CSV table of C-alpha atoms in Angstrom, one decimal:
chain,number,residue,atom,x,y,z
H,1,UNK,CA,0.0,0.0,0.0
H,2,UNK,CA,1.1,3.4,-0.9
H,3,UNK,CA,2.1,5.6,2.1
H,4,UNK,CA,1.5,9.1,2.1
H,5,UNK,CA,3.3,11.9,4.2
H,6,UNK,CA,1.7,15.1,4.5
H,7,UNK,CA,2.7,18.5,7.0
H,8,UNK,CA,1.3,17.5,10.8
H,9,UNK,CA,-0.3,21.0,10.1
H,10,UNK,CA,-0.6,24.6,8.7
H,11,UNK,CA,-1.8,28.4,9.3
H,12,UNK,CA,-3.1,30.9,7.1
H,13,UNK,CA,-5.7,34.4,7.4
H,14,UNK,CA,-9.2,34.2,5.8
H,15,UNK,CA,-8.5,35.2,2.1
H,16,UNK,CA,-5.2,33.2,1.0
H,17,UNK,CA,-4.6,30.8,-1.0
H,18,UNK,CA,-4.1,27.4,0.8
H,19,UNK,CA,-1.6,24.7,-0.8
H,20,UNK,CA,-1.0,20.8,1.3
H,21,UNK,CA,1.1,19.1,-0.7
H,22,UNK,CA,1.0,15.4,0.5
H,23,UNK,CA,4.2,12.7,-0.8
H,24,UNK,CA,3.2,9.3,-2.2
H,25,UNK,CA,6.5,8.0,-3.6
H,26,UNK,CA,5.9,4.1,-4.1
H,27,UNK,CA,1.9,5.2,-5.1
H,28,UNK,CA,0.7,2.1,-7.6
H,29,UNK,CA,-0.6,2.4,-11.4
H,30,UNK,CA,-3.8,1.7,-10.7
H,31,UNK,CA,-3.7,4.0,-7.6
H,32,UNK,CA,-6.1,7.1,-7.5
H,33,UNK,CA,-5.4,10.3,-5.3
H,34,UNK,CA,-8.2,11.4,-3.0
H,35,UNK,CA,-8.5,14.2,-0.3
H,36,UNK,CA,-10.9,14.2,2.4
H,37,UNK,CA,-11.7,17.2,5.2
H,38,UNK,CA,-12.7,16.4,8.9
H,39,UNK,CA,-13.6,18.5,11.1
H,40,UNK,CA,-14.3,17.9,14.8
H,41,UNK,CA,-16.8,15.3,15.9
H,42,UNK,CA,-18.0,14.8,11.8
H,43,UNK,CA,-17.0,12.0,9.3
H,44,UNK,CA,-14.4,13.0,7.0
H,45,UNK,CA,-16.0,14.5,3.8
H,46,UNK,CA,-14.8,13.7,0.4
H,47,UNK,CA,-12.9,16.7,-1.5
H,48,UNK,CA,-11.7,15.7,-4.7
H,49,UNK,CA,-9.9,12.6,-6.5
H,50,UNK,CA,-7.9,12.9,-9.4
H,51,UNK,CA,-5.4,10.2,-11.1
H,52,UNK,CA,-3.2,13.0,-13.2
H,53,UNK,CA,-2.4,16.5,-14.4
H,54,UNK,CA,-5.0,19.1,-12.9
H,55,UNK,CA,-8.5,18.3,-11.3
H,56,UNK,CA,-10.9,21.4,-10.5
H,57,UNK,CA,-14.0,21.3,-8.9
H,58,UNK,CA,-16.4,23.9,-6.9
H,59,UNK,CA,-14.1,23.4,-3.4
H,60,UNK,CA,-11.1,22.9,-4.7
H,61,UNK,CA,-8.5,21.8,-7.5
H,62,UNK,CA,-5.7,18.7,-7.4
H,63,UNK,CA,-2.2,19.2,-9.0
H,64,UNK,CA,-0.2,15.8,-9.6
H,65,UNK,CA,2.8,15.7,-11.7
H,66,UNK,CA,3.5,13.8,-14.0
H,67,UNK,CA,5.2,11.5,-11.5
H,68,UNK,CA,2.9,11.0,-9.6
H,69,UNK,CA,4.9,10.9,-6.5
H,70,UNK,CA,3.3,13.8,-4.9
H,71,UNK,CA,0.2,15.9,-5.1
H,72,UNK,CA,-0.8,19.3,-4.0
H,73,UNK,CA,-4.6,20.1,-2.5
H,74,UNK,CA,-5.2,24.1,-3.5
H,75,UNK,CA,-7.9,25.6,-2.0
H,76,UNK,CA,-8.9,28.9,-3.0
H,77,UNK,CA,-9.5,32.4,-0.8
H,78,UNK,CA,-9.8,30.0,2.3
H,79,UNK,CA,-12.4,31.2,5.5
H,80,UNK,CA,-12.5,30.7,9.0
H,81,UNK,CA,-15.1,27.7,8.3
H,82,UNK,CA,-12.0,25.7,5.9
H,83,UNK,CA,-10.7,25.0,9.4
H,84,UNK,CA,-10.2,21.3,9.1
H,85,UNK,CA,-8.3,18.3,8.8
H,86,UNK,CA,-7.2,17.4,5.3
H,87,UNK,CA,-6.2,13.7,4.9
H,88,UNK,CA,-4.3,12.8,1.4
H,89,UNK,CA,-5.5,9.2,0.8
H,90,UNK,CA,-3.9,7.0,-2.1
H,91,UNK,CA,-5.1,3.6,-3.5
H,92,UNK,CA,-7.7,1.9,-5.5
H,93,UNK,CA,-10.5,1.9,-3.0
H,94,UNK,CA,-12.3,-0.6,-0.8
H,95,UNK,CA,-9.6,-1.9,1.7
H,96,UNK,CA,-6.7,0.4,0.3
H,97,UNK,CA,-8.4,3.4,2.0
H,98,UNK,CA,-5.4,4.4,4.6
H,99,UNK,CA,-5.8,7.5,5.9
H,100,UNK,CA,-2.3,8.8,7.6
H,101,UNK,CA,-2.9,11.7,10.4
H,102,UNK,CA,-3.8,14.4,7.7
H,103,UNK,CA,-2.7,18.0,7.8
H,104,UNK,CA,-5.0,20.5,10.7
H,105,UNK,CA,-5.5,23.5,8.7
H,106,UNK,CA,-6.5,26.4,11.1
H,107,UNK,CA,-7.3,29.5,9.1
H,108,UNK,CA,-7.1,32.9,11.0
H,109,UNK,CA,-8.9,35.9,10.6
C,1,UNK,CA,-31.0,12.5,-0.8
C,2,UNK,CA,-30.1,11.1,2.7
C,3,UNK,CA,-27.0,10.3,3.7
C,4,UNK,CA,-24.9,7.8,5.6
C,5,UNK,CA,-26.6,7.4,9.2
C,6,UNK,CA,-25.3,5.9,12.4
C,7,UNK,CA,-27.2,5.4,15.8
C,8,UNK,CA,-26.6,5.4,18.9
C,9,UNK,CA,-24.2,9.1,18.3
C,10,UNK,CA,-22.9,8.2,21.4
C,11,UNK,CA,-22.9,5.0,23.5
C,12,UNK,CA,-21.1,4.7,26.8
C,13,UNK,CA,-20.8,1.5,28.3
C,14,UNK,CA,-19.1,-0.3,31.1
C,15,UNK,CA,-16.0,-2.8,30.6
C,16,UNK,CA,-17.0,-5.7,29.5
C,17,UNK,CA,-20.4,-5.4,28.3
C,18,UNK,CA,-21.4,-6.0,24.6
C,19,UNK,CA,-22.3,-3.2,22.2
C,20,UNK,CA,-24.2,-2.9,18.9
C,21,UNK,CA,-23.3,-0.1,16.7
C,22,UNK,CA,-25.5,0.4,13.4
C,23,UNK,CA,-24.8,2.1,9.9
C,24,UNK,CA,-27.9,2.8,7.8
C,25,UNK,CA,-25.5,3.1,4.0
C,26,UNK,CA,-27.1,5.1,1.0
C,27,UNK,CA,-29.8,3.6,-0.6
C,28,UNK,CA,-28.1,1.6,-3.4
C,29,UNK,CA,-24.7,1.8,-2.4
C,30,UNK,CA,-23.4,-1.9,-2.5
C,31,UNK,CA,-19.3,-1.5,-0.5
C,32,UNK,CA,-20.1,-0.3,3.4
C,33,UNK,CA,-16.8,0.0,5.5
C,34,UNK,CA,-16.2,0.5,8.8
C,35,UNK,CA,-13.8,2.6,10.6
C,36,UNK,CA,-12.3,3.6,14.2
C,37,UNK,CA,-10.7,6.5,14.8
C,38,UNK,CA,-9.0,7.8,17.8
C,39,UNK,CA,-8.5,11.1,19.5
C,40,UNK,CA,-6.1,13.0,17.3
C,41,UNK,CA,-5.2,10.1,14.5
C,42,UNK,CA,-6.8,9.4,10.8
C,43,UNK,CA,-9.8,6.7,10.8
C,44,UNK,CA,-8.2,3.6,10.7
C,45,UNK,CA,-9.6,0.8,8.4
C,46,UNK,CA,-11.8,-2.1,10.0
C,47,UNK,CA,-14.0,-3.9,7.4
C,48,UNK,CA,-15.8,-3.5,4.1
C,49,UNK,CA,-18.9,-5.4,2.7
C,50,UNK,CA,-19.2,-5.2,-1.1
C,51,UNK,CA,-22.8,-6.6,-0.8
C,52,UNK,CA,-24.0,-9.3,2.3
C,53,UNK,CA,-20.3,-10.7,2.3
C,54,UNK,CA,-17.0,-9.4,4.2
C,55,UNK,CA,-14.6,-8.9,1.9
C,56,UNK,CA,-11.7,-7.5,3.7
C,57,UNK,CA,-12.2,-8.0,7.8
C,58,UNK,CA,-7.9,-7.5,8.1
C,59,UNK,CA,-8.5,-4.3,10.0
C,60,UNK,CA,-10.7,-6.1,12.6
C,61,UNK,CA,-7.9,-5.7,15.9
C,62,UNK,CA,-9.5,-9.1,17.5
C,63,UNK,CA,-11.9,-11.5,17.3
C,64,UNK,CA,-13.9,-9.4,20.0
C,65,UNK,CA,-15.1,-7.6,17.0
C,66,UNK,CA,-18.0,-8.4,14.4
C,67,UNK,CA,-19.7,-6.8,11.9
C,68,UNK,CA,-22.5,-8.2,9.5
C,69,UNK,CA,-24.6,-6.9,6.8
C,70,UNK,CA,-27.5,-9.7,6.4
C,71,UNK,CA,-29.4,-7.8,3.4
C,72,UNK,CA,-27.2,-6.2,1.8
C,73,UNK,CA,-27.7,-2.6,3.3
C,74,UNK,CA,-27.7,-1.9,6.9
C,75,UNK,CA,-24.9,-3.2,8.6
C,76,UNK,CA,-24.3,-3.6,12.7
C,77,UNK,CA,-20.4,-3.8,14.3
C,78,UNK,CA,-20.5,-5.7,17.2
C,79,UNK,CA,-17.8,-5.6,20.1
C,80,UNK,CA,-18.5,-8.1,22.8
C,81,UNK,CA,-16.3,-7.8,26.1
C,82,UNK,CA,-16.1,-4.0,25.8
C,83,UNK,CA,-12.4,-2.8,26.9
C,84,UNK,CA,-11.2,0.9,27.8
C,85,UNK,CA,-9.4,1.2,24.6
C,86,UNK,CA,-12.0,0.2,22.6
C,87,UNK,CA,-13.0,3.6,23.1
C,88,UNK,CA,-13.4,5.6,20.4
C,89,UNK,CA,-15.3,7.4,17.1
C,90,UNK,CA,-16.6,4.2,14.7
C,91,UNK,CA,-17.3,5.9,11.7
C,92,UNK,CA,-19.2,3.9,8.5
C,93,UNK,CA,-19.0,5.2,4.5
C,94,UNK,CA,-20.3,3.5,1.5
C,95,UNK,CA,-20.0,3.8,-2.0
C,96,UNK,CA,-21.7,3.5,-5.0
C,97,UNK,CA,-19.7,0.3,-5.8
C,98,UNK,CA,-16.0,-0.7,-4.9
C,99,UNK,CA,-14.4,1.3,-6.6
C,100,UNK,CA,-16.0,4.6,-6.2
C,101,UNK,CA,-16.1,7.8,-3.8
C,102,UNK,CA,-16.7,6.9,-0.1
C,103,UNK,CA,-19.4,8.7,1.7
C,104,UNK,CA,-18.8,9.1,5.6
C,105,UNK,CA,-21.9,8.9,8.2
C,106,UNK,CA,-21.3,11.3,11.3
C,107,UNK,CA,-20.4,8.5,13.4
C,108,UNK,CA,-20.9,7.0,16.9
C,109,UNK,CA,-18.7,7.7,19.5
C,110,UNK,CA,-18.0,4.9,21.6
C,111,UNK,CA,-16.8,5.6,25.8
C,112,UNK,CA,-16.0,2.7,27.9
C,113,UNK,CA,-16.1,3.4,31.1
């Protein structure tokens, strides 16, 4: 199973751009790239999945290389409410769903 | 539509009693996987279902813990002999099929006392 290894956490101000890049150097062919967001006391809500190159949806957009080895959550002109954990996740599903301690974003004002 | 659901949202218990914890998947979402996660750490991986069967029960951390799905939806973790650190958030997801996006319920939170 592909580990991941992403920054225990982060700061920024309402506003800023946010970028968690998270490091998945043995990740598999068939592997997919997901990120998921926690906050306290909730299950962890899916983000956005990609497999290459650039994903963008309404939350957020993905950025993997072409070598896959790492990939890089952007979320745009975060806000207080962003205030979460982001967990990197790589694998083809079912069983290969490891989630490592994620990143705890706290956004300031 | 409706979500992933899970009752009780919390359960506390006393050491070594048995507890039943239920996941109510969206409707026609075949995979349902369960998860524990603890105070500051990522969910860790327990079991999935892709329909009535257990297809991956390696995260189970002893045979004090069950979980069935008998239809093919609703599924119930069991823990029998409840211990202090069995204390924890059990969270449940499904999915569409195998392969696709996990959806998380809100969990139970499990306190043995």
């Amino acid at each position: 199973l592909a580990k991941t290894t992403q920054p225990i956490s982060m700061d920024s101000y309402e506003g800023q751009e946010v970028n968690i890049t998270c490091s998945h150097n043995n990740i598999a062919t068939n592997d997919y790239i997901t990120w998921y967001q926690q906050f306290p006391s909730q299950g962890p809500r899916f983000i956005i999945q990609g497999y290459k190159t650039k994903v963008t949806n309404e939350v957020a957009s993905l950025f993997i290389p072409a070598d896959r080895k790492s990939s890089t959550l952007s979320l745009p002109r975060v806000s207080l409410s962003d205030t979460a954990v982001y967990y990197c996740l790589v694998g083809d599903f079912g069983n290969d769903m490891r989630f490592g301690a994620g990143t705890r974003l706290t956004v300031k004002p | 539509g409706a979500g992933v659901s899970q009752t009780p949202s919390n359960k506390v218990t006393e050491k070594g009693k048995y507890v039943e914890l239920r996941c109510d998947p969206i409707s026609g979402h075949t995979a349902l996987y369960w998860y524990r996660q603890s105070l500051g750490q990522g969910p860790e991986f327990l079991i999935y279902f892709q329909g009535t069967g257990a297809a991956d029960d390696s995260g189970l951390p002893n045979d004090r813990f069950f979980a069935v799905r008998p239809e093919g939806s609703v599924s119930t973790l069991k823990i029998q002999r409840t211990e202090r650190g069995d204390s924890a958030m059990y969270l449940c997801a499904s999915s569409l099929n195998l392969a696709d996006t996990q959806y998380f319920g809100p969990g139970t939170r499990l306190t043995v006392l």
